[in-house]
The first five atom37 places (N, CA, C, CB, O) and aatype in JSON, in Angstrom:
{
  "aatype": [20, 20, 20, 20, 20, 20, 20, 20, 20, 20, 20, 20, 20, 20, 20, 20, 20, 20, 20, 20, 20, 20, 20, 20, 20, 20, 20, 20, 20, 20, 20, 20, 20, 20, 20, 20, 20, 20, 20, 20, 20, 20, 20, 20, 20, 20, 20, 20, 20, 20, 20, 20, 20, 20, 20, 20, 20, 20, 20, 20, 20, 20, 20, 20, 20, 20, 20, 20, 20, 20, 20, 20, 20, 20, 20, 20, 20, 20, 20, 20, 20, 20, 20, 20, 20, 20, 20, 20, 20, 20, 20, 20, 20, 20, 20, 20, 20, 20, 20, 20, 20, 20, 20, 20, 20, 20, 20, 20, 20, 20, 20, 20, 20, 20, 20, 20, 20, 20, 20, 20, 20, 20, 20, 20, 20, 20, 20],
  "atom_mask": [
    [1, 1, 1, 1, 1],
    [1, 1, 1, 1, 1],
    [1, 1, 1, 1, 1],
    [1, 1, 1, 1, 1],
    [1, 1, 1, 1, 1],
    [1, 1, 1, 1, 1],
    [1, 1, 1, 1, 1],
    [1, 1, 1, 1, 1],
    [1, 1, 1, 1, 1],
    [1, 1, 1, 1, 1],
    [1, 1, 1, 1, 1],
    [1, 1, 1, 1, 1],
    [1, 1, 1, 1, 1],
    [1, 1, 1, 1, 1],
    [1, 1, 1, 1, 1],
    [1, 1, 1, 1, 1],
    [1, 1, 1, 1, 1],
    [1, 1, 1, 1, 1],
    [1, 1, 1, 1, 1],
    [1, 1, 1, 1, 1],
    [1, 1, 1, 1, 1],
    [1, 1, 1, 1, 1],
    [1, 1, 1, 1, 1],
    [1, 1, 1, 1, 1],
    [1, 1, 1, 1, 1],
    [1, 1, 1, 1, 1],
    [1, 1, 1, 1, 1],
    [1, 1, 1, 1, 1],
    [1, 1, 1, 1, 1],
    [1, 1, 1, 1, 1],
    [1, 1, 1, 1, 1],
    [1, 1, 1, 1, 1],
    [1, 1, 1, 1, 1],
    [1, 1, 1, 1, 1],
    [1, 1, 1, 1, 1],
    [1, 1, 1, 1, 1],
    [1, 1, 1, 1, 1],
    [1, 1, 1, 1, 1],
    [1, 1, 1, 1, 1],
    [1, 1, 1, 1, 1],
    [1, 1, 1, 1, 1],
    [1, 1, 1, 1, 1],
    [1, 1, 1, 1, 1],
    [1, 1, 1, 1, 1],
    [1, 1, 1, 1, 1],
    [1, 1, 1, 1, 1],
    [1, 1, 1, 1, 1],
    [1, 1, 1, 1, 1],
    [1, 1, 1, 1, 1],
    [1, 1, 1, 1, 1],
    [1, 1, 1, 1, 1],
    [1, 1, 1, 1, 1],
    [1, 1, 1, 1, 1],
    [1, 1, 1, 1, 1],
    [1, 1, 1, 1, 1],
    [1, 1, 1, 1, 1],
    [1, 1, 1, 1, 1],
    [1, 1, 1, 1, 1],
    [1, 1, 1, 1, 1],
    [1, 1, 1, 1, 1],
    [1, 1, 1, 1, 1],
    [1, 1, 1, 1, 1],
    [1, 1, 1, 1, 1],
    [1, 1, 1, 1, 1],
    [1, 1, 1, 1, 1],
    [1, 1, 1, 1, 1],
    [1, 1, 1, 1, 1],
    [1, 1, 1, 1, 1],
    [1, 1, 1, 1, 1],
    [1, 1, 1, 1, 1],
    [1, 1, 1, 1, 1],
    [1, 1, 1, 1, 1],
    [1, 1, 1, 1, 1],
    [1, 1, 1, 1, 1],
    [1, 1, 1, 1, 1],
    [1, 1, 1, 1, 1],
    [1, 1, 1, 1, 1],
    [1, 1, 1, 1, 1],
    [1, 1, 1, 1, 1],
    [1, 1, 1, 1, 1],
    [1, 1, 1, 1, 1],
    [1, 1, 1, 1, 1],
    [1, 1, 1, 1, 1],
    [1, 1, 1, 1, 1],
    [1, 1, 1, 1, 1],
    [1, 1, 1, 1, 1],
    [1, 1, 1, 1, 1],
    [1, 1, 1, 1, 1],
    [1, 1, 1, 1, 1],
    [1, 1, 1, 1, 1],
    [1, 1, 1, 1, 1],
    [1, 1, 1, 1, 1],
    [1, 1, 1, 1, 1],
    [1, 1, 1, 1, 1],
    [1, 1, 1, 1, 1],
    [1, 1, 1, 1, 1],
    [1, 1, 1, 1, 1],
    [1, 1, 1, 1, 1],
    [1, 1, 1, 1, 1],
    [1, 1, 1, 1, 1],
    [1, 1, 1, 1, 1],
    [1, 1, 1, 1, 1],
    [1, 1, 1, 1, 1],
    [1, 1, 1, 1, 1],
    [1, 1, 1, 1, 1],
    [1, 1, 1, 1, 1],
    [1, 1, 1, 1, 1],
    [1, 1, 1, 1, 1],
    [1, 1, 1, 1, 1],
    [1, 1, 1, 1, 1],
    [1, 1, 1, 1, 1],
    [1, 1, 1, 1, 1],
    [1, 1, 1, 1, 1],
    [1, 1, 1, 1, 1],
    [1, 1, 1, 1, 1],
    [1, 1, 1, 1, 1],
    [1, 1, 1, 1, 1],
    [1, 1, 1, 1, 1],
    [1, 1, 1, 1, 1],
    [1, 1, 1, 1, 1],
    [1, 1, 1, 1, 1],
    [1, 1, 1, 1, 1],
    [1, 1, 1, 1, 1],
    [1, 1, 1, 1, 1],
    [1, 1, 1, 1, 1],
    [1, 1, 1, 1, 1],
    [1, 1, 1, 1, 1]
  ],
  "atom_positions": [
    [[118.44, 124.79, 62.6], [118.42, 123.36, 62.82], [117.57, 123.07, 64.04], [119.86, 122.79, 62.99], [117.7, 123.75, 65.06]],
    [[116.73, 122.1, 63.96], [115.83, 121.74, 65.06], [116.39, 120.52, 65.78], [114.39, 121.47, 64.54], [116.46, 119.44, 65.2]],
    [[116.77, 120.68, 67.04], [117.33, 119.58, 67.81], [116.28, 118.79, 68.57], [118.36, 120.1, 68.78], [116.6, 117.8, 69.23]],
    [[115.03, 119.2, 68.48], [113.98, 118.51, 69.22], [113.83, 117.08, 68.69], [112.63, 119.27, 69.11], [113.73, 116.86, 67.48]],
    [[113.82, 116.14, 69.6], [113.7, 114.73, 69.23], [112.28, 114.25, 69.5], [114.72, 113.86, 69.99], [111.71, 114.56, 70.55]],
    [[111.7, 113.5, 68.57], [110.4, 112.89, 68.86], [110.55, 111.91, 70.03], [109.83, 112.17, 67.61], [111.64, 111.4, 70.28]],
    [[109.47, 111.67, 70.71], [109.51, 110.75, 71.85], [109.77, 109.32, 71.42], [108.19, 110.83, 72.63], [109.44, 108.91, 70.3]],
    [[110.37, 108.59, 72.33], [110.56, 107.16, 72.11], [109.22, 106.46, 72.31], [111.64, 106.58, 73.07], [108.39, 106.91, 73.1]],
    [[109.03, 105.39, 71.6], [107.82, 104.59, 71.75], [108.24, 103.25, 72.34], [107.07, 104.4, 70.38], [108.98, 102.5, 71.72]],
    [[107.75, 102.96, 73.55], [108.11, 101.7, 74.19], [107.35, 100.57, 73.5], [107.8, 101.73, 75.71], [106.14, 100.67, 73.27]],
    [[108.06, 99.5, 73.18], [107.45, 98.37, 72.48], [106.41, 97.7, 73.35], [108.51, 97.37, 72.05], [105.35, 97.31, 72.85]],
    [[106.67, 97.55, 74.62], [105.72, 96.96, 75.55], [105.89, 97.66, 76.89], [105.91, 95.41, 75.69], [107.02, 97.79, 77.38]],
    [[104.81, 98.11, 77.48], [104.91, 98.87, 78.72], [105.58, 98.05, 79.82], [103.52, 99.31, 79.18], [105.37, 96.84, 79.93]],
    [[106.38, 98.71, 80.62], [107.1, 98.03, 81.7], [108.33, 97.32, 81.17], [106.18, 97.04, 82.41], [108.7, 97.49, 80.01]],
    [[108.94, 96.53, 82.01], [110.14, 95.8, 81.59], [109.75, 94.75, 80.56], [110.84, 95.13, 82.82], [108.92, 93.88, 80.83]],
    [[110.35, 94.82, 79.41], [110.06, 93.87, 78.34], [110.58, 92.5, 78.74], [110.68, 94.33, 77.01], [109.92, 91.48, 78.52]],
    [[111.75, 92.48, 79.31], [112.36, 91.22, 79.76], [113.04, 91.52, 81.08], [113.38, 90.65, 78.7], [113.96, 92.33, 81.14]],
    [[112.59, 90.88, 82.12], [113.18, 91.09, 83.44], [113.78, 89.77, 83.9], [112.12, 91.61, 84.48], [113.15, 88.72, 83.8]],
    [[115.0, 89.83, 84.38], [115.68, 88.63, 84.85], [114.89, 87.96, 85.97], [117.1, 88.97, 85.34], [114.3, 88.62, 86.82]],
    [[114.88, 86.63, 85.94], [114.21, 85.84, 86.98], [115.15, 85.48, 88.12], [113.63, 84.56, 86.38], [114.72, 84.9, 89.12]],
    [[116.42, 85.83, 87.99], [117.4, 85.49, 89.02], [117.17, 86.32, 90.28], [118.83, 85.69, 88.5], [116.67, 87.45, 90.21]],
    [[117.53, 85.77, 91.42], [117.35, 86.43, 92.72], [118.17, 87.71, 92.76], [117.76, 85.48, 93.88], [119.29, 87.77, 92.26]],
    [[117.58, 88.73, 93.36], [118.27, 90.02, 93.49], [118.0, 90.6, 94.86], [117.83, 91.0, 92.39], [117.06, 90.21, 95.55]],
    [[118.83, 91.55, 95.23], [118.69, 92.22, 96.52], [118.5, 93.72, 96.27], [119.93, 91.95, 97.44], [119.15, 94.27, 95.38]],
    [[117.64, 94.38, 97.04], [117.45, 95.81, 96.85], [118.68, 96.64, 97.21], [116.28, 96.28, 97.66], [118.74, 97.83, 96.9]],
    [[119.66, 96.03, 97.88], [120.88, 96.76, 98.24], [121.96, 96.67, 97.16], [121.44, 96.23, 99.55], [123.04, 97.23, 97.32]],
    [[121.68, 95.98, 96.07], [122.65, 95.87, 94.98], [122.73, 97.18, 94.2], [122.28, 94.71, 94.04], [121.88, 98.06, 94.34]],
    [[123.76, 97.28, 93.39], [123.94, 98.42, 92.5], [123.49, 98.01, 91.1], [125.43, 98.92, 92.49], [123.88, 96.96, 90.6]],
    [[122.66, 98.84, 90.49], [122.21, 98.58, 89.12], [123.03, 99.42, 88.16], [120.7, 98.89, 88.96], [123.16, 100.64, 88.34]],
    [[123.59, 98.79, 87.16], [124.3, 99.48, 86.09], [123.26, 99.87, 85.04], [125.44, 98.59, 85.47], [122.54, 99.0, 84.54]],
    [[123.18, 101.14, 84.7], [122.18, 101.65, 83.76], [122.87, 101.98, 82.45], [121.45, 102.91, 84.34], [123.89, 102.67, 82.43]],
    [[122.32, 101.48, 81.34], [122.92, 101.73, 80.04], [121.87, 101.66, 78.94], [124.05, 100.71, 79.76], [120.69, 101.39, 79.2]],
    [[122.31, 101.92, 77.74], [121.43, 101.82, 76.57], [122.26, 101.36, 75.39], [120.71, 103.18, 76.27], [123.49, 101.49, 75.39]],
    [[121.58, 100.83, 74.39], [122.32, 100.41, 73.2], [121.39, 100.3, 71.99], [123.01, 99.07, 73.45], [120.17, 100.31, 72.11]],
    [[122.02, 100.21, 70.85], [121.32, 99.96, 69.6], [121.63, 98.52, 69.19], [121.74, 100.99, 68.48], [122.46, 97.86, 69.82]],
    [[120.99, 98.06, 68.15], [121.14, 96.65, 67.75], [122.59, 96.29, 67.41], [120.26, 96.36, 66.55], [123.01, 95.16, 67.65]],
    [[123.35, 97.23, 66.87], [124.73, 96.92, 66.5], [125.65, 96.83, 67.72], [125.26, 97.97, 65.55], [126.8, 96.4, 67.6]],
    [[125.17, 97.23, 68.89], [125.97, 97.19, 70.12], [125.61, 96.02, 71.04], [125.8, 98.48, 70.88], [126.12, 95.94, 72.16]],
    [[124.76, 95.12, 70.59], [124.38, 93.98, 71.44], [125.57, 93.11, 71.84], [123.36, 93.13, 70.71], [125.59, 92.61, 72.97]],
    [[126.58, 92.9, 70.98], [127.75, 92.14, 71.44], [128.45, 92.82, 72.62], [128.74, 91.97, 70.28], [128.99, 92.14, 73.49]],
    [[128.45, 94.14, 72.66], [129.06, 94.86, 73.79], [128.22, 94.7, 75.05], [129.23, 96.35, 73.45], [128.75, 94.65, 76.16]],
    [[126.9, 94.63, 74.88], [126.03, 94.39, 76.03], [126.32, 93.01, 76.61], [124.53, 94.51, 75.63], [126.37, 92.84, 77.83]],
    [[126.5, 92.03, 75.74], [126.84, 90.67, 76.19], [128.16, 90.69, 76.97], [126.95, 89.69, 74.98], [128.26, 90.08, 78.04]],
    [[129.16, 91.4, 76.45], [130.46, 91.48, 77.13], [130.33, 92.2, 78.48], [131.49, 92.21, 76.24], [130.97, 91.81, 79.45]],
    [[129.51, 93.23, 78.53], [129.28, 93.94, 79.79], [128.65, 93.02, 80.82], [128.39, 95.17, 79.55], [129.02, 93.03, 81.99]],
    [[127.69, 92.22, 80.38], [127.02, 91.27, 81.28], [127.98, 90.19, 81.78], [125.82, 90.62, 80.57], [127.82, 89.69, 82.89]],
    [[128.97, 89.84, 80.98], [129.97, 88.86, 81.42], [130.87, 89.45, 82.51], [130.83, 88.4, 80.22], [131.35, 88.73, 83.38]],
    [[131.08, 90.77, 82.47], [131.99, 91.42, 83.41], [131.31, 91.91, 84.68], [132.67, 92.57, 82.73], [131.99, 92.2, 85.66]],
    [[130.0, 92.03, 84.67], [129.26, 92.61, 85.81], [128.44, 91.55, 86.5], [128.35, 93.77, 85.35], [127.66, 90.85, 85.85]],
    [[128.59, 91.41, 87.83], [127.79, 90.4, 88.54], [126.53, 90.97, 89.15], [128.61, 89.75, 89.63], [125.83, 90.26, 89.87]],
    [[126.24, 92.2, 88.9], [125.05, 92.83, 89.48], [123.89, 92.85, 88.5], [125.36, 94.23, 89.92], [123.73, 91.96, 87.66]],
    [[123.09, 93.88, 88.64], [121.92, 94.07, 87.79], [122.28, 95.09, 86.71], [120.68, 94.55, 88.63], [122.94, 96.09, 86.98]],
    [[121.84, 94.82, 85.49], [121.96, 95.79, 84.4], [120.56, 96.13, 83.92], [122.85, 95.24, 83.23], [119.78, 95.25, 83.58]],
    [[120.26, 97.43, 83.9], [119.01, 97.91, 83.32], [119.38, 98.57, 82.0], [118.25, 98.92, 84.28], [120.12, 99.55, 81.97]],
    [[118.87, 98.03, 80.9], [119.25, 98.52, 79.57], [118.02, 98.86, 78.75], [120.11, 97.48, 78.84], [117.02, 98.14, 78.76]],
    [[118.11, 99.97, 78.04], [117.08, 100.36, 77.07], [117.68, 100.13, 75.68], [116.62, 101.87, 77.26], [118.73, 100.68, 75.35]],
    [[117.02, 99.31, 74.89], [117.51, 98.96, 73.56], [116.66, 99.66, 72.51], [117.5, 97.41, 73.34], [115.43, 99.56, 72.53]],
    [[117.31, 100.37, 71.6], [116.62, 101.05, 70.51], [116.54, 100.11, 69.32], [117.34, 102.37, 70.13], [117.56, 99.69, 68.78]],
    [[115.32, 99.8, 68.9], [115.12, 98.97, 67.72], [115.35, 99.8, 66.47], [113.7, 98.35, 67.71], [115.17, 101.01, 66.49]],
    [[115.76, 99.16, 65.38], [115.92, 99.9, 64.13], [114.59, 100.53, 63.72], [116.44, 98.96, 63.01], [113.52, 100.02, 64.04]],
    [[114.67, 101.64, 63.01], [113.46, 102.36, 62.64], [112.72, 101.73, 61.46], [113.8, 103.79, 62.3], [111.61, 102.15, 61.13]],
    [[113.31, 100.74, 60.83], [112.63, 100.03, 59.74], [111.36, 99.37, 60.27], [113.56, 98.97, 59.11], [111.31, 98.95, 61.42]],
    [[110.36, 99.29, 59.43], [109.09, 98.7, 59.86], [109.02, 97.2, 59.56], [107.92, 99.42, 59.17], [108.02, 96.56, 59.87]],
    [[110.04, 96.64, 58.97], [109.93, 95.26, 58.5], [110.78, 94.3, 59.31], [110.32, 95.18, 57.05], [110.54, 94.13, 60.51]],
    [[111.77, 93.66, 58.69], [112.51, 92.57, 59.31], [113.5, 92.99, 60.39], [113.23, 91.83, 58.27], [113.7, 92.26, 61.36]],
    [[114.12, 94.14, 60.25], [115.18, 94.54, 61.18], [114.74, 94.53, 62.65], [115.68, 95.92, 60.82], [115.47, 94.0, 63.48]],
    [[113.56, 95.09, 63.0], [113.17, 95.01, 64.42], [112.99, 93.58, 64.91], [111.88, 95.78, 64.64], [113.36, 93.27, 66.04]],
    [[112.44, 92.71, 64.09], [112.26, 91.3, 64.5], [113.6, 90.63, 64.73], [111.45, 90.52, 63.44], [113.76, 89.86, 65.69]],
    [[114.55, 90.9, 63.87], [115.89, 90.32, 64.05], [116.53, 90.84, 65.33], [116.78, 90.64, 62.83], [117.18, 90.08, 66.06]],
    [[116.35, 92.12, 65.59], [116.92, 92.69, 66.81], [116.27, 92.09, 68.05], [116.75, 94.21, 66.82], [116.97, 91.76, 69.01]],
    [[114.95, 91.93, 68.04], [114.26, 91.31, 69.17], [114.77, 89.89, 69.39], [112.73, 91.3, 68.94], [114.99, 89.48, 70.53]],
    [[114.96, 89.14, 68.31], [115.5, 87.78, 68.43], [116.91, 87.81, 69.02], [115.5, 87.07, 67.05], [117.26, 86.97, 69.84]],
    [[117.72, 88.77, 68.59], [119.09, 88.89, 69.11], [119.09, 89.26, 70.59], [119.89, 89.93, 68.3], [119.9, 88.75, 71.36]],
    [[118.18, 90.15, 70.99], [118.07, 90.54, 72.41], [117.65, 89.33, 73.24], [117.05, 91.7, 72.59], [118.19, 89.1, 74.32]],
    [[116.7, 88.56, 72.73], [116.27, 87.34, 73.45], [117.43, 86.37, 73.62], [115.11, 86.65, 72.7], [117.58, 85.75, 74.67]],
    [[118.25, 86.24, 72.58], [119.41, 85.33, 72.66], [120.4, 85.81, 73.72], [120.11, 85.23, 71.29], [120.92, 85.01, 74.5]],
    [[120.66, 87.11, 73.76], [121.59, 87.66, 74.76], [121.03, 87.45, 76.16], [121.84, 89.17, 74.51], [121.75, 87.01, 77.06]],
    [[119.74, 87.77, 76.37], [119.16, 87.62, 77.72], [119.14, 86.15, 78.15], [117.74, 88.19, 77.75], [119.38, 85.86, 79.33]],
    [[118.87, 85.24, 77.23], [118.86, 83.81, 77.58], [120.26, 83.36, 77.97], [118.34, 82.97, 76.39], [120.43, 82.61, 78.94]],
    [[121.27, 83.81, 77.23], [122.65, 83.43, 77.54], [123.07, 83.99, 78.91], [123.61, 83.95, 76.44], [123.7, 83.28, 79.7]],
    [[122.73, 85.23, 79.18], [123.08, 85.86, 80.46], [122.38, 85.13, 81.61], [122.7, 87.36, 80.46], [122.98, 84.89, 82.65]],
    [[121.1, 84.78, 81.42], [120.34, 84.06, 82.46], [120.97, 82.7, 82.74], [118.86, 83.87, 82.03], [121.08, 82.3, 83.89]],
    [[121.39, 81.99, 81.68], [122.01, 80.67, 81.85], [123.28, 80.75, 82.69], [122.33, 80.05, 80.48], [123.55, 79.87, 83.5]],
    [[124.05, 81.81, 82.49], [125.31, 81.96, 83.26], [125.04, 82.19, 84.73], [126.14, 83.11, 82.7], [125.86, 81.81, 85.58]],
    [[123.91, 82.81, 85.06], [123.5, 82.95, 86.44], [124.21, 83.99, 87.28], [123.64, 81.69, 87.08], [124.06, 83.99, 88.5]],
    [[124.98, 84.88, 86.68], [125.7, 85.9, 87.45], [125.01, 87.26, 87.37], [127.14, 86.02, 86.96], [124.63, 87.82, 88.39]],
    [[124.86, 87.76, 86.2], [124.3, 89.09, 85.97], [122.79, 89.0, 85.78], [124.96, 89.77, 84.74], [122.3, 88.06, 85.15]],
    [[122.07, 89.95, 86.33], [120.63, 90.03, 86.1], [120.39, 91.15, 85.09], [119.83, 90.29, 87.44], [120.74, 92.3, 85.35]],
    [[119.8, 90.81, 83.96], [119.64, 91.75, 82.85], [118.16, 92.09, 82.69], [120.21, 91.17, 81.53], [117.34, 91.22, 82.41]],
    [[117.83, 93.36, 82.88], [116.47, 93.86, 82.69], [116.47, 94.73, 81.43], [115.96, 94.67, 83.95], [117.23, 95.69, 81.33]],
    [[115.61, 94.38, 80.48], [115.63, 95.02, 79.16], [114.3, 95.71, 78.88], [115.93, 93.99, 78.07], [113.23, 95.17, 79.16]],
    [[114.39, 96.9, 78.32], [113.21, 97.6, 77.79], [113.52, 97.92, 76.33], [112.88, 98.91, 78.61], [114.61, 98.37, 76.0]],
    [[112.53, 97.68, 75.47], [112.69, 97.92, 74.04], [111.94, 99.17, 73.62], [112.2, 96.71, 73.23], [110.84, 99.45, 74.09]],
    [[112.56, 99.93, 72.72], [111.95, 101.15, 72.21], [112.11, 101.24, 70.71], [112.57, 102.39, 72.88], [113.08, 100.76, 70.13]],
    [[111.12, 101.85, 70.09], [111.23, 102.22, 68.68], [111.62, 103.69, 68.65], [109.88, 101.95, 67.89], [111.07, 104.51, 69.39]],
    [[112.56, 103.98, 67.8], [113.01, 105.37, 67.7], [112.26, 106.1, 66.6], [114.5, 105.42, 67.44], [111.39, 105.55, 65.94]],
    [[112.62, 107.34, 66.44], [112.0, 108.14, 65.38], [112.44, 107.65, 64.01], [112.35, 109.62, 65.56], [113.53, 107.1, 63.85]],
    [[111.59, 107.87, 63.03], [111.96, 107.56, 61.65], [113.04, 108.56, 61.23], [110.71, 107.63, 60.68], [113.09, 109.67, 61.75]],
    [[113.91, 108.18, 60.28], [114.98, 109.09, 59.86], [114.41, 110.4, 59.32], [115.86, 108.42, 58.78], [113.4, 110.42, 58.61]],
    [[115.08, 111.48, 59.67], [114.7, 112.79, 59.17], [115.18, 112.91, 57.73], [115.29, 113.94, 60.06], [116.28, 112.43, 57.42]],
    [[114.41, 113.52, 56.83], [114.83, 113.6, 55.42], [116.15, 114.35, 55.21], [113.76, 114.27, 54.62], [116.81, 114.14, 54.2]],
    [[116.53, 115.22, 56.16], [117.78, 115.98, 56.01], [119.01, 115.23, 56.53], [117.66, 117.3, 56.72], [120.13, 115.73, 56.41]],
    [[118.82, 114.05, 57.11], [119.93, 113.28, 57.68], [120.11, 111.97, 56.92], [119.69, 113.0, 59.2], [119.15, 111.43, 56.37]],
    [[121.33, 111.49, 56.88], [121.6, 110.2, 56.23], [121.09, 109.04, 57.07], [123.08, 110.04, 55.98], [120.69, 108.01, 56.52]],
    [[121.09, 109.2, 58.37], [120.63, 108.14, 59.26], [119.92, 108.78, 60.45], [121.82, 107.23, 59.74], [120.13, 109.97, 60.73]],
    [[119.09, 108.01, 61.15], [118.38, 108.6, 62.29], [119.34, 108.91, 63.43], [117.28, 107.66, 62.77], [120.34, 108.21, 63.64]],
    [[119.03, 109.96, 64.15], [119.8, 110.28, 65.35], [119.4, 109.31, 66.46], [119.58, 111.76, 65.79], [118.24, 108.9, 66.53]],
    [[120.34, 108.96, 67.3], [120.05, 108.05, 68.41], [119.8, 108.9, 69.66], [121.23, 107.02, 68.64], [120.69, 109.64, 70.09]],
    [[118.62, 108.81, 70.25], [118.29, 109.63, 71.43], [118.89, 109.03, 72.71], [116.77, 109.76, 71.58], [118.17, 108.47, 73.54]],
    [[120.2, 109.16, 72.86], [120.93, 108.54, 73.97], [120.37, 108.96, 75.33], [122.41, 108.9, 73.89], [120.15, 108.11, 76.19]],
    [[120.15, 110.25, 75.53], [119.66, 110.72, 76.84], [118.31, 110.11, 77.16], [119.57, 112.24, 76.87], [118.08, 109.68, 78.3]],
    [[117.4, 110.06, 76.2], [116.07, 109.49, 76.43], [116.17, 108.0, 76.76], [115.17, 109.7, 75.21], [115.47, 107.51, 77.64]],
    [[117.03, 107.29, 76.05], [117.21, 105.87, 76.31], [117.8, 105.64, 77.7], [118.12, 105.23, 75.24], [117.32, 104.79, 78.46]],
    [[118.82, 106.41, 78.03], [119.44, 106.26, 79.35], [118.44, 106.56, 80.45], [120.67, 107.19, 79.49], [118.39, 105.85, 81.46]],
    [[117.63, 107.6, 80.27], [116.63, 107.95, 81.28], [115.57, 106.86, 81.43], [115.96, 109.28, 80.92], [115.08, 106.62, 82.53]],
    [[115.22, 106.21, 80.33], [114.25, 105.1, 80.39], [114.84, 103.92, 81.17], [113.85, 104.65, 78.97], [114.15, 103.3, 81.97]],
    [[116.12, 103.63, 80.92], [116.78, 102.55, 81.66], [116.9, 102.91, 83.14], [118.18, 102.25, 81.07], [116.73, 102.05, 84.01]],
    [[117.18, 104.17, 83.44], [117.27, 104.63, 84.82], [115.91, 104.51, 85.52], [117.77, 106.08, 84.88], [115.84, 104.08, 86.67]],
    [[114.85, 104.88, 84.84], [113.5, 104.79, 85.42], [113.12, 103.34, 85.72], [112.47, 105.41, 84.47], [112.34, 103.09, 86.63]],
    [[113.68, 102.4, 84.97], [113.36, 100.98, 85.17], [114.21, 100.33, 86.25], [113.54, 100.23, 83.86], [113.91, 99.21, 86.68]],
    [[115.25, 101.0, 86.7], [116.12, 100.43, 87.73], [115.33, 100.23, 89.02], [117.35, 101.34, 88.0], [114.63, 101.13, 89.47]],
    [[115.45, 99.03, 89.6], [114.67, 98.68, 90.78], [115.45, 98.83, 92.09], [114.17, 97.26, 90.66], [114.94, 98.51, 93.16]],
    [[116.67, 99.32, 92.01], [117.46, 99.52, 93.22], [117.71, 101.01, 93.43], [118.81, 98.75, 93.14], [117.6, 101.81, 92.5]],
    [[118.05, 101.37, 94.67], [118.32, 102.77, 94.96], [119.68, 103.21, 94.43], [118.26, 103.03, 96.46], [119.86, 104.37, 94.06]],
    [[120.63, 102.29, 94.38], [121.98, 102.62, 93.93], [122.13, 102.27, 92.46], [123.03, 101.87, 94.77], [121.87, 101.14, 92.04]],
    [[122.55, 103.26, 91.67], [122.72, 103.04, 90.23], [124.04, 103.65, 89.77], [121.54, 103.65, 89.43], [124.55, 104.61, 90.36]],
    [[124.58, 103.09, 88.72], [125.76, 103.64, 88.04], [125.37, 103.95, 86.61], [126.98, 102.66, 88.08], [126.19, 104.43, 85.84]]
  ]
}
């Protein structure tokens, strides 16, 4: 069995969506990642955290409508979080590998996503 994962492809270089709210370099950034089905949990996390969240979102591997729907859903979450004015949400979008023929569904490269979110964190302190 080959555990090697293809590289993630960033949808747009740098932070795809960076919060415009004021921040301090002494704050703690919460680093996380999610897939499209976990966006409601990201919204709940943003409601509970008053700091900065750096998140890497994996778009569905489909080439058609699913990525567009996910991008629209991410925009809705970021707009809602910005309106509340508490949490600063920085988002990076990635396309994952296409499903392997031997698997029923694509594997989610959690470590790669988390590392991408960590690399995007703009503060020295991270969780």
